[in-house]
Short mmCIF file of C-alpha atoms in Angstrom, two decimals:
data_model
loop_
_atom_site.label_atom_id
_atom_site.label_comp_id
_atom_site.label_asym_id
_atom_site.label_seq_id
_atom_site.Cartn_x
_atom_site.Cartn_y
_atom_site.Cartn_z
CA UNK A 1 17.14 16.06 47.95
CA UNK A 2 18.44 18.12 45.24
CA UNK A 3 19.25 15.00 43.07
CA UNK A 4 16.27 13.16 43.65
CA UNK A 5 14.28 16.49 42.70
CA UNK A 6 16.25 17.15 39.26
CA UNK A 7 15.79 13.21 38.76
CA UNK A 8 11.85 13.94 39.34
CA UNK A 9 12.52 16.79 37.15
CA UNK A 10 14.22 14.88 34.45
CA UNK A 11 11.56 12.06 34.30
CA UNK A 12 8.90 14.27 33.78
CA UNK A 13 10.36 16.32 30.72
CA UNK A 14 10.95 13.17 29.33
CA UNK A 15 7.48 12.04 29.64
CA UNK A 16 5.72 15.85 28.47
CA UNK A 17 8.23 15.07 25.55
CA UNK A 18 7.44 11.49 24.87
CA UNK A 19 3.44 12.51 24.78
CA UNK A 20 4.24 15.92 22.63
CA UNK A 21 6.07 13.82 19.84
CA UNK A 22 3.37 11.06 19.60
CA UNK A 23 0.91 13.83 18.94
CA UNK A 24 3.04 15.46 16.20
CA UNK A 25 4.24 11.91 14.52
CA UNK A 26 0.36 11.62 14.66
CA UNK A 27 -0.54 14.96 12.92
CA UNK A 28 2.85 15.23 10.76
CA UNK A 29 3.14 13.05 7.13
CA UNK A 30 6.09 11.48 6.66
CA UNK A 31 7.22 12.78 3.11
CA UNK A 32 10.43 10.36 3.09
CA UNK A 33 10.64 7.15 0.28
CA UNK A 34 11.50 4.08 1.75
CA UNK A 35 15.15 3.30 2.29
CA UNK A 36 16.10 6.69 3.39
CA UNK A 37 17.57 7.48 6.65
CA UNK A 38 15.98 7.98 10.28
CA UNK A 39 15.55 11.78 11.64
CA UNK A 40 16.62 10.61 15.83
CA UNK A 41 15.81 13.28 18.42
CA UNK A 42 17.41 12.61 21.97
CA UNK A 43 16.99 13.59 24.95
CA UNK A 44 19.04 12.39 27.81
CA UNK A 45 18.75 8.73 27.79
CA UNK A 46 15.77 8.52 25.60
CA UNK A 47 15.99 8.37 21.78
CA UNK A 48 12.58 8.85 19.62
CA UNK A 49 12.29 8.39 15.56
CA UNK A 50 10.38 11.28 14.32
CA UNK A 51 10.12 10.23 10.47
CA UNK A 52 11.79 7.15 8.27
CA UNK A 53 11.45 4.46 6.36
CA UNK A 54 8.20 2.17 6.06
CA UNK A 55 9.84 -0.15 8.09
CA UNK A 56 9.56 1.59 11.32
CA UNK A 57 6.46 2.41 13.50
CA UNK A 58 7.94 3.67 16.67
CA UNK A 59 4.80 4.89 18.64
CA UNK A 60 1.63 3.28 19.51
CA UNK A 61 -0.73 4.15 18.21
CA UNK A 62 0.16 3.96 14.50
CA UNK A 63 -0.35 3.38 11.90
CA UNK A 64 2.49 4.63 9.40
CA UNK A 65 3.45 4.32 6.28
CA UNK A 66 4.03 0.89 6.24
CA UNK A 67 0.23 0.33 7.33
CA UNK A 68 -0.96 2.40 4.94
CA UNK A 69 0.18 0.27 2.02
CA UNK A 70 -1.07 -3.03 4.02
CA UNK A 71 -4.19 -1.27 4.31
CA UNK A 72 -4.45 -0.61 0.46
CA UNK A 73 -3.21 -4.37 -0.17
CA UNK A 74 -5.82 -5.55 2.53
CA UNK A 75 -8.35 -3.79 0.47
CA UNK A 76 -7.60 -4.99 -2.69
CA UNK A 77 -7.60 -8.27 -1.58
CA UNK A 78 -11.06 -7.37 0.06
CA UNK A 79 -12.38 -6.21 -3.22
CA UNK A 80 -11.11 -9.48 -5.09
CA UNK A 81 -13.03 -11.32 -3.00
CA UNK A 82 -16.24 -9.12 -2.28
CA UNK A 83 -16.47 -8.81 -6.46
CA UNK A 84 -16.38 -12.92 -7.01
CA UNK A 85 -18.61 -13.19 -4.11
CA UNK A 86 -21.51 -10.48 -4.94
CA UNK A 87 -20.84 -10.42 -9.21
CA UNK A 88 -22.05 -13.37 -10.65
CA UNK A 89 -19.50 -15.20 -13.17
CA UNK A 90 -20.00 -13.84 -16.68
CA UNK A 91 -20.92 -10.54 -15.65
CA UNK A 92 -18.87 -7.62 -16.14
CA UNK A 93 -16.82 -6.60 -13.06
CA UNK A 94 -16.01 -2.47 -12.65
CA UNK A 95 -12.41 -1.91 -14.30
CA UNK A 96 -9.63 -0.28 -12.32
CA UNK A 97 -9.51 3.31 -12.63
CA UNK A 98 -13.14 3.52 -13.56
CA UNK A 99 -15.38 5.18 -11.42
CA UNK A 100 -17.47 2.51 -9.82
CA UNK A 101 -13.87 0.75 -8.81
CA UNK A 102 -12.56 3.81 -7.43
CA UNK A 103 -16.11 4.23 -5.46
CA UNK A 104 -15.85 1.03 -4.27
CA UNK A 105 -12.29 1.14 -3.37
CA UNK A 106 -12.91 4.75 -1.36
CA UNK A 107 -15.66 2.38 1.13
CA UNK A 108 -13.89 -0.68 1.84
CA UNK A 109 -10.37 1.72 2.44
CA UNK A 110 -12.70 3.94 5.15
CA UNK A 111 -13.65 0.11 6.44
CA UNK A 112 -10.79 -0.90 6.65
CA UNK A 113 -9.12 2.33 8.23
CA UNK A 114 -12.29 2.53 10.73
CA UNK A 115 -11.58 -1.49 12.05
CA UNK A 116 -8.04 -0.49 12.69
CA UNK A 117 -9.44 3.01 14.17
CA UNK A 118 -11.65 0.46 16.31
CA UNK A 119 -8.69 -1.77 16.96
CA UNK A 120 -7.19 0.56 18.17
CA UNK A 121 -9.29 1.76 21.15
CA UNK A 122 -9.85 -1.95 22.17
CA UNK A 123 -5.61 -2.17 22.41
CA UNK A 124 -5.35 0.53 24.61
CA UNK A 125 -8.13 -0.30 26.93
CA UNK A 126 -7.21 -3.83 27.28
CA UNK A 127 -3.51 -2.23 28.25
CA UNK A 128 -5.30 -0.04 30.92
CA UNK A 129 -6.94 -2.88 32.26
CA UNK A 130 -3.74 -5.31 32.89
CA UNK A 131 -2.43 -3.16 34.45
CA UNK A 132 -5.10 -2.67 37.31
CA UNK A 133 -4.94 -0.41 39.93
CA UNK A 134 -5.06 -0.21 43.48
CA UNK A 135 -8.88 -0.85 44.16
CA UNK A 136 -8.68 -4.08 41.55
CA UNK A 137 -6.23 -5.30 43.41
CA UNK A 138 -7.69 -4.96 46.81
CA UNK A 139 -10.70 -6.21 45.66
CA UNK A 140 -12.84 -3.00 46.21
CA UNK A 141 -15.36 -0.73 44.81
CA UNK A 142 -13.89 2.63 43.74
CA UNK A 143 -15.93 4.42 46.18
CA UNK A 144 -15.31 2.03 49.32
CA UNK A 145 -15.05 3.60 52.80
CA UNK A 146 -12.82 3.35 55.28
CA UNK A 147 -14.62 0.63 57.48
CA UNK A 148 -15.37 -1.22 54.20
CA UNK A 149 -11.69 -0.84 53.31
CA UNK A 150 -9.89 -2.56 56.81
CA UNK A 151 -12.53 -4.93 56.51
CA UNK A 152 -11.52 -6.37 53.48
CA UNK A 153 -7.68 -5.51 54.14
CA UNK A 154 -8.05 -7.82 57.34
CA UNK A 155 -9.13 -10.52 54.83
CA UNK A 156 -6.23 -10.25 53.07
CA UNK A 157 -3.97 -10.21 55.78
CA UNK A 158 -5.37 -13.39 56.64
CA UNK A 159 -4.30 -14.69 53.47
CA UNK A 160 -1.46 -13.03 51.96
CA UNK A 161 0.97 -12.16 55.34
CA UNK A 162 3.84 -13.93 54.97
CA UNK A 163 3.67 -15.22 58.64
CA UNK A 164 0.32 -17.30 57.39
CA UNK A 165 1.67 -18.78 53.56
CA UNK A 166 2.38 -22.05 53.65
CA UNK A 167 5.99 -23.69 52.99
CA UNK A 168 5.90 -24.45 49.49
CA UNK A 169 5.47 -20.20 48.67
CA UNK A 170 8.27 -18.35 48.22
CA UNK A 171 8.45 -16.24 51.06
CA UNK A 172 10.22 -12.99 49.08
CA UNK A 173 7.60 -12.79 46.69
CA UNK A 174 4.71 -13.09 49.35
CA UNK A 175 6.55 -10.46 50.82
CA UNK A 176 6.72 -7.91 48.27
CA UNK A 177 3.28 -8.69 47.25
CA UNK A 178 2.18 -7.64 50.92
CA UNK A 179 3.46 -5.03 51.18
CA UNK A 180 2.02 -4.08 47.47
CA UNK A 181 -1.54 -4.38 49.04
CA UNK A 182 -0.42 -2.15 52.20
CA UNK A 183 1.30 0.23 49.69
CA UNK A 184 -2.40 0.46 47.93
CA UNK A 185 -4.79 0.42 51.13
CA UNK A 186 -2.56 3.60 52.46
CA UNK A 187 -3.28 5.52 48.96
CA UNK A 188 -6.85 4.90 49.28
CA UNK A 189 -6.90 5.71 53.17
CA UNK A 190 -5.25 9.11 52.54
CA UNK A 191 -7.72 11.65 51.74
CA UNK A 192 -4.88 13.73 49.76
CA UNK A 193 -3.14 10.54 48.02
CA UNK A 194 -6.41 9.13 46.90
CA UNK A 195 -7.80 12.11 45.06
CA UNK A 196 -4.19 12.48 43.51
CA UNK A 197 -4.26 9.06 42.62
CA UNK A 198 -8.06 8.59 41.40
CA UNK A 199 -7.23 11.32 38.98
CA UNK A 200 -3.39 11.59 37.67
CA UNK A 201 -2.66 7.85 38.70
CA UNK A 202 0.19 6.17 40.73
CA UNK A 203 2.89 8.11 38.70
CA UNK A 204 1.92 11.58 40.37
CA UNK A 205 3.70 10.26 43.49
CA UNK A 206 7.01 9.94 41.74
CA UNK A 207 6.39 13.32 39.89
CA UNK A 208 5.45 15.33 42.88
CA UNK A 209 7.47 13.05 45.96
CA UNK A 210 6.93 16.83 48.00
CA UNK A 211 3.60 17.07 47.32
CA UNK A 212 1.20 16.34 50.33
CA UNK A 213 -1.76 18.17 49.98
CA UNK A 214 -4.91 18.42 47.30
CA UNK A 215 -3.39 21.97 46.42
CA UNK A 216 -0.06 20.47 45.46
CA UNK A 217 -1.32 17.68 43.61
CA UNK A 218 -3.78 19.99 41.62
CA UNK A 219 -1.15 22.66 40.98
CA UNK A 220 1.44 20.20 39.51
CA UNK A 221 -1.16 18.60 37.46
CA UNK A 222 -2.36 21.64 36.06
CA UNK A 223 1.44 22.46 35.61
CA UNK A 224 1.71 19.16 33.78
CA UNK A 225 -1.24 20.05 31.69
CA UNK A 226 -0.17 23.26 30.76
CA UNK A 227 3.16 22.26 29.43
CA UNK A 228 1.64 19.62 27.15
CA UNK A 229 -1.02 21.32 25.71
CA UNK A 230 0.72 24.33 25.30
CA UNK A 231 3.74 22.82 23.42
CA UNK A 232 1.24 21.08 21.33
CA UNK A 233 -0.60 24.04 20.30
CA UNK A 234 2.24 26.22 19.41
CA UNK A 235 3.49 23.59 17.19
CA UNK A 236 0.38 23.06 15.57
CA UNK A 237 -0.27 26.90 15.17
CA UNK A 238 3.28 27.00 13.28
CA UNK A 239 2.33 24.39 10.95
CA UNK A 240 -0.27 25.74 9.90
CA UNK A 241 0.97 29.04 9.57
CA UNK A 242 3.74 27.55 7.15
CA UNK A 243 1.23 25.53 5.48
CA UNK A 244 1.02 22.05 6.70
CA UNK A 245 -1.54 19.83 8.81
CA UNK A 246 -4.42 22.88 7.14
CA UNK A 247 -6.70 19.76 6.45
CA UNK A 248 -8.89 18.78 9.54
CA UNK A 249 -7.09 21.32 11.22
CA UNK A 250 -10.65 22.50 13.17
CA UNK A 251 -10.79 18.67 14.25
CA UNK A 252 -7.05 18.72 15.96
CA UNK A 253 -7.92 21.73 17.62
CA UNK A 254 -11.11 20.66 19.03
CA UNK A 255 -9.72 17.36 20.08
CA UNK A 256 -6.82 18.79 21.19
CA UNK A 257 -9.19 21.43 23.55
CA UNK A 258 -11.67 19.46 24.60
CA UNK A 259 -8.76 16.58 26.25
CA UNK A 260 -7.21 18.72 27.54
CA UNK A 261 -10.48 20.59 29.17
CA UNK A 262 -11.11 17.28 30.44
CA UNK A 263 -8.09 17.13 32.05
CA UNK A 264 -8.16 20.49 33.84
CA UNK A 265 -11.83 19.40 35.23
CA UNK A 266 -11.04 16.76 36.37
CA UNK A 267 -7.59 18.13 38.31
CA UNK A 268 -9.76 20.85 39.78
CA UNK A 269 -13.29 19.11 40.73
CA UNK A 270 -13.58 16.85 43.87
CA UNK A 271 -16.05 14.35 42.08
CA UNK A 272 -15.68 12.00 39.19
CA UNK A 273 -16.76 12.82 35.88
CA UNK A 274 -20.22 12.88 35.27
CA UNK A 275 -20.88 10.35 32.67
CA UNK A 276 -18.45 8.34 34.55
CA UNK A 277 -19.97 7.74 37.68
CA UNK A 278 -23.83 8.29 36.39
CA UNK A 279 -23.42 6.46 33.30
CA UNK A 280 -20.49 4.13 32.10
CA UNK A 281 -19.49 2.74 35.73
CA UNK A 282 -23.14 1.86 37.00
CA UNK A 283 -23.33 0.07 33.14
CA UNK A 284 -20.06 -1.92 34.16
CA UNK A 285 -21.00 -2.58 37.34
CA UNK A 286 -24.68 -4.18 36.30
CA UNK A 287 -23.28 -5.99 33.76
CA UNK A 288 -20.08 -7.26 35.25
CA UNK A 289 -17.95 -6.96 31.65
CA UNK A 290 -15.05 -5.37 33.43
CA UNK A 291 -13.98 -3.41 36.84
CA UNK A 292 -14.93 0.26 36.90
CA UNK A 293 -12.98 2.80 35.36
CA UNK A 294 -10.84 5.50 37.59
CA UNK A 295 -10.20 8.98 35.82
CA UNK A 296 -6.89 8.68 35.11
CA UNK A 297 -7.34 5.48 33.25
CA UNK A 298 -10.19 7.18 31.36
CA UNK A 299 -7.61 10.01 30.60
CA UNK A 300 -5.20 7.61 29.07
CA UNK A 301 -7.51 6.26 26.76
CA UNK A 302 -8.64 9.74 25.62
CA UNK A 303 -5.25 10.60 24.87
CA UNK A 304 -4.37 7.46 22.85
CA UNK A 305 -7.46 7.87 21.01
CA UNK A 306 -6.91 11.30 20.46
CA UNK A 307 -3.47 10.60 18.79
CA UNK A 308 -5.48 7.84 16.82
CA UNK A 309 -8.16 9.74 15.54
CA UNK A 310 -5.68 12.57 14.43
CA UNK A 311 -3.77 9.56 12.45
CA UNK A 312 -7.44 8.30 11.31
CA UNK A 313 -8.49 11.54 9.84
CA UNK A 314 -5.44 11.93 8.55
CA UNK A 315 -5.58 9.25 6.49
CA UNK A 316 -9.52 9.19 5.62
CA UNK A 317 -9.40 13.10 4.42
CA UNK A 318 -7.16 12.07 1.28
CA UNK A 319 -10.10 9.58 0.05
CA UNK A 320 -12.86 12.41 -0.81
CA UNK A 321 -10.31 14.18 -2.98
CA UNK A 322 -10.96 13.78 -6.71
CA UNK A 323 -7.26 14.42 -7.26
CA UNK A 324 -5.46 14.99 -4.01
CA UNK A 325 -2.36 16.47 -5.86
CA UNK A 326 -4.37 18.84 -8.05
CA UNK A 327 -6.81 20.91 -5.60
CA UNK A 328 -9.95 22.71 -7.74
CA UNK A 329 -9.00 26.29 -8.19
CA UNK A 330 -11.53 28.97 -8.91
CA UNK A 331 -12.41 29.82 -12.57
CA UNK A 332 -11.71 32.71 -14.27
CA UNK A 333 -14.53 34.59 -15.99
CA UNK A 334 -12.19 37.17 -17.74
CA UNK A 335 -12.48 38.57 -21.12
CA UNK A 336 -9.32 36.81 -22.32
CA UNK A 337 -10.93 33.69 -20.79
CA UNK A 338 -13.88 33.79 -22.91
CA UNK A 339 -11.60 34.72 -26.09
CA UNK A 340 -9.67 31.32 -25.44
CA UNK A 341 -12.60 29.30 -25.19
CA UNK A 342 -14.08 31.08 -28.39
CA UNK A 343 -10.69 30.02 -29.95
CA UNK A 344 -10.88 25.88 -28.74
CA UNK A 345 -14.70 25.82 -30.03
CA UNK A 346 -13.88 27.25 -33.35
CA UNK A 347 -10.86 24.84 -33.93
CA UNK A 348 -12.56 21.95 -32.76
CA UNK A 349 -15.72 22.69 -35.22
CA UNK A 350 -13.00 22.92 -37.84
CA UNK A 351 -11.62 19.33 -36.75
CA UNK A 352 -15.12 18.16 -36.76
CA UNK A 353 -15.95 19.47 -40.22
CA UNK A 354 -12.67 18.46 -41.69
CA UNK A 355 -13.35 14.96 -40.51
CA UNK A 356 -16.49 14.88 -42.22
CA UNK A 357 -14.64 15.80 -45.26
CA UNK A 358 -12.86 12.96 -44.64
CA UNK A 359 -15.59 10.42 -44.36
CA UNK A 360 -17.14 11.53 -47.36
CA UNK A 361 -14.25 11.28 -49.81
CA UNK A 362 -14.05 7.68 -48.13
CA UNK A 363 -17.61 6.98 -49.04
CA UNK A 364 -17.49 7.99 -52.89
CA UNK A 365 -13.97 6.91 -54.24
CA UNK A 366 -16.27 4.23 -55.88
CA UNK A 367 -17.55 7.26 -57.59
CA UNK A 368 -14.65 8.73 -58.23
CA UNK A 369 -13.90 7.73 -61.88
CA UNK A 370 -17.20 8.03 -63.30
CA UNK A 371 -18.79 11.29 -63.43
CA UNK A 372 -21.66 9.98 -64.49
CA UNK A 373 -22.21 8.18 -61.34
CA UNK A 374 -20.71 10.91 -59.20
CA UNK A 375 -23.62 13.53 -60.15
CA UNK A 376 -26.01 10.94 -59.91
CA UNK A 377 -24.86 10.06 -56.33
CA UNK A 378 -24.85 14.04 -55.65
CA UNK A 379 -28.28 14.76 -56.68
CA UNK A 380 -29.82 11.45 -54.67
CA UNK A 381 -27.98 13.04 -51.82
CA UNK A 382 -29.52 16.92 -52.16
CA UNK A 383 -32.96 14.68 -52.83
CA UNK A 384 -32.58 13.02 -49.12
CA UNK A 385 -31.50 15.66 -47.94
CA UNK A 386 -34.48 17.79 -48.84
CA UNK A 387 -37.02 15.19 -48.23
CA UNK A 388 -35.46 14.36 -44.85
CA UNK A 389 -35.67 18.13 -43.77
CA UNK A 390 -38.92 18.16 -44.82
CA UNK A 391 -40.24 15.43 -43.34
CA UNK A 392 -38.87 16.67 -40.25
CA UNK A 393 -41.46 19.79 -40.19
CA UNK A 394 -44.37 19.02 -37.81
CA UNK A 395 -46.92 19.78 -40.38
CA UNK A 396 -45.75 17.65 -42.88
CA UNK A 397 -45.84 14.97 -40.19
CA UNK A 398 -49.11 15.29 -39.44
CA UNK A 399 -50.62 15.55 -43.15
CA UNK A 400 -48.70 12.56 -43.66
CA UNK A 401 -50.34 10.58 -40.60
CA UNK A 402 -54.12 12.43 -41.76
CA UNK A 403 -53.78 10.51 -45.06
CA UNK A 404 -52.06 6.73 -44.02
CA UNK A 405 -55.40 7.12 -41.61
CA UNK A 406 -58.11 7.22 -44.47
CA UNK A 407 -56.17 4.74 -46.40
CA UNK A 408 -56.45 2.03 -44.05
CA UNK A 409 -60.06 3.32 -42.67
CA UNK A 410 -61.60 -0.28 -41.16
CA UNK A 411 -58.79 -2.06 -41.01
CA UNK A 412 -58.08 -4.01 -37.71
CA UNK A 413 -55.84 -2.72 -35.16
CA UNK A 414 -52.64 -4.26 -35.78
CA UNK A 415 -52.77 -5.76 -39.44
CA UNK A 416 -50.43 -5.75 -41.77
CA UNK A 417 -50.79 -4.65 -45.60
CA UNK A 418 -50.30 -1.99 -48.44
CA UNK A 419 -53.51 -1.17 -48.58
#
């Protein structure tokens, strides 16, 4: 009993730790290039990569490094094609680096990201569908009685002993699949069994082989529950205190919390989740898409997502930085502040004027060996000048307009002439 309890033992560690490091492979970059070696943490028989090369996505969800850059590639190739689609040949498409590529680049990236994201989700529920459970494979509603239950159980025994098979089956299999169903309709005919298994699923019964009440299931659940979570916060806590995982750090938290509240009300209430049995089940049911969802199987996906959404977030966040290397700091409004601005103003007015210089000597080298020519050139330029300054002032303006009226009094609108 001893062995088979530090086996039980064992096999649970090694499933807290299994869940714990998908969560923090989720939440933690990976700062290594490619080609550099593999970080390996064991523990007994089990081996897990925390960080390495692009190469290697060892948890599901992902995605890693090596998704990230076929994400970027998938979205340049997305852009190609959405620019020679929607631009019309001729016309100018946005350059890369400018702003309107980098805009564009930002939205099909969060596509892109949110169809994996989506992906995802569908993955892991279509893995918590094959493989079934107990009711599926009895062929029974999740909230069959126990008249309902022998009923159909006689069915099957009708069917599946393997007294009543015919030759050509082979009579191990039938066997083993027998007893499968009898395995099942005891679960659901325990009171105790079926509320541990409707909730924590058929693993609680090799986690807890002592347990045999609804006290002992809850209190190792809760156990279980307390272990993961807690690990999980306390390393998130210390990353953050030295610095890392601070962006979306409020959304871990409170998708951290509210799981694992989900998990504790569900380990401690005798009913199903509300919106499980009000809302999504009676939806399944009327529409026949799929069999009815059980709470542990509901609690698998929230995990799984939860890992994914850290991992999503993780990599949207980056795509609303203008720089993410270079994060705005504050100004500084200081006297020696000012002074330095003062200073770049005055020498670029310098530049400026100095340029000018420039142009001008340019303009006149003509000029430059007849004198003559040169003061003629300088006093047409102090004329323009003068007139245009003075045809600038509003008054002049409008005595000008006043007199160009009375000149071409009775003229038609729109004729041309020097009268």
């Amino acid at each position: 009993m001893d062995v088979t309890g530090a086996r039980n033992d064992s096999e649970m560690a090694q499933r807290h730790l299994s869940f714990i490091l998908e969560h923090v492979h989720a939440t933690l970059p990976v700062t290594r290039r490619h080609g550099e070696g593999k970080r390996v943490i064991r523990h007994n028989s089990l081996s897990y990569r925390v960080a390495g090369s692009h190469t290697n996505c060892e948890f599901n969800p992902p995605p890693c490094d090596l998704e990230r850059t076929n994400a970027i590639q998938a979205a340049g190739y997305a852009q190609a094609v959405l620019y020679s689609i929607f631009i019309r040949a001729g016309d100018p498409k946005p350059q890369p680096g400018s702003p309107r590529f980098i805009k564009h680049r930002r939205n099909i990236l969060i596509a892109v990201y949110a169809a994996y994201f989506v992906f995802t989700i569908y993955e892991i529920d279509f893995n918590v569908q094959r493989l079934s459970n107990a009711y599926n494979d009895l062929g029974v509603p999740i909230h069959v009685d126990e008249s309902g239950l022998n009923s159909r159980f006689r069915r099957l025994t009708m069917r599946y002993h393997p007294d009543k098979i015919g030759p050509n089956v082979d009579k191990v299999v039938a066997n083993n699949y027998y007893v499968h169903l009898k395995h099942a309709r005891d679960i659901i005919l325990d009171p105790a069994k079926r509320f541990a298994y409707d909730r924590f699923g058929p693993d609680i019964f090799a986690q807890c082989q002592s347990c045999s009440t609804i006290k002992d299931y809850a209190d190792n659940a809760l156990l279980n529950v307390g272990v993961t979570y807690g690990v999980l916060f306390i390393i998130l806590i210390g990353a953050n205190a030295l610095g890392f995982l601070t962006d979306g750090s409020y959304w871990r938290y409170l998708g951290l919390l509210a799981v694992a509240t989900f998990e504790v009300r569900t380990a401690l209430r005798p009913d199903h989740p509300a919106f499980l049995s009000k809302y999504l089940n009676p939806l399944l049911a009327s529409t026949n898409m799929r069999p009815a969802y059980l709470p542990f199987q509901i609690i698998a996906i929230a995990r799984k997502t939860s890992i994914s959404l850290a991992q999503f977030l993780a990599l949207l966040m980056p795509l609303y930085r203008a720089d993410p290397q270079n994060t705005a700091k504050p100004t500084d409004d200081s006297d020696d502040t000012r002074h330095k601005q003062l200073d770049r103003l005055s020498a670029f007015v310098q530049e400026s004027n100095k340029e000018a210089n420039r142009l001008l000597e340019l303009e006149s080298i003509p000029y430059r060996g007849n004198e003559k020519a040169k003061s003629e050139l300088r006093e047409a330029l102090k004329k323009y000048m003068v007139q245009n300054v003075v045809h600038q002032e509003k008054e002049v303006r409008n005595a000008m307009g006043e007199v160009m009226m009375r000149k071409r009094a009775g003229v038609p609108h729109g004729a041309v002439g020097t009268r």
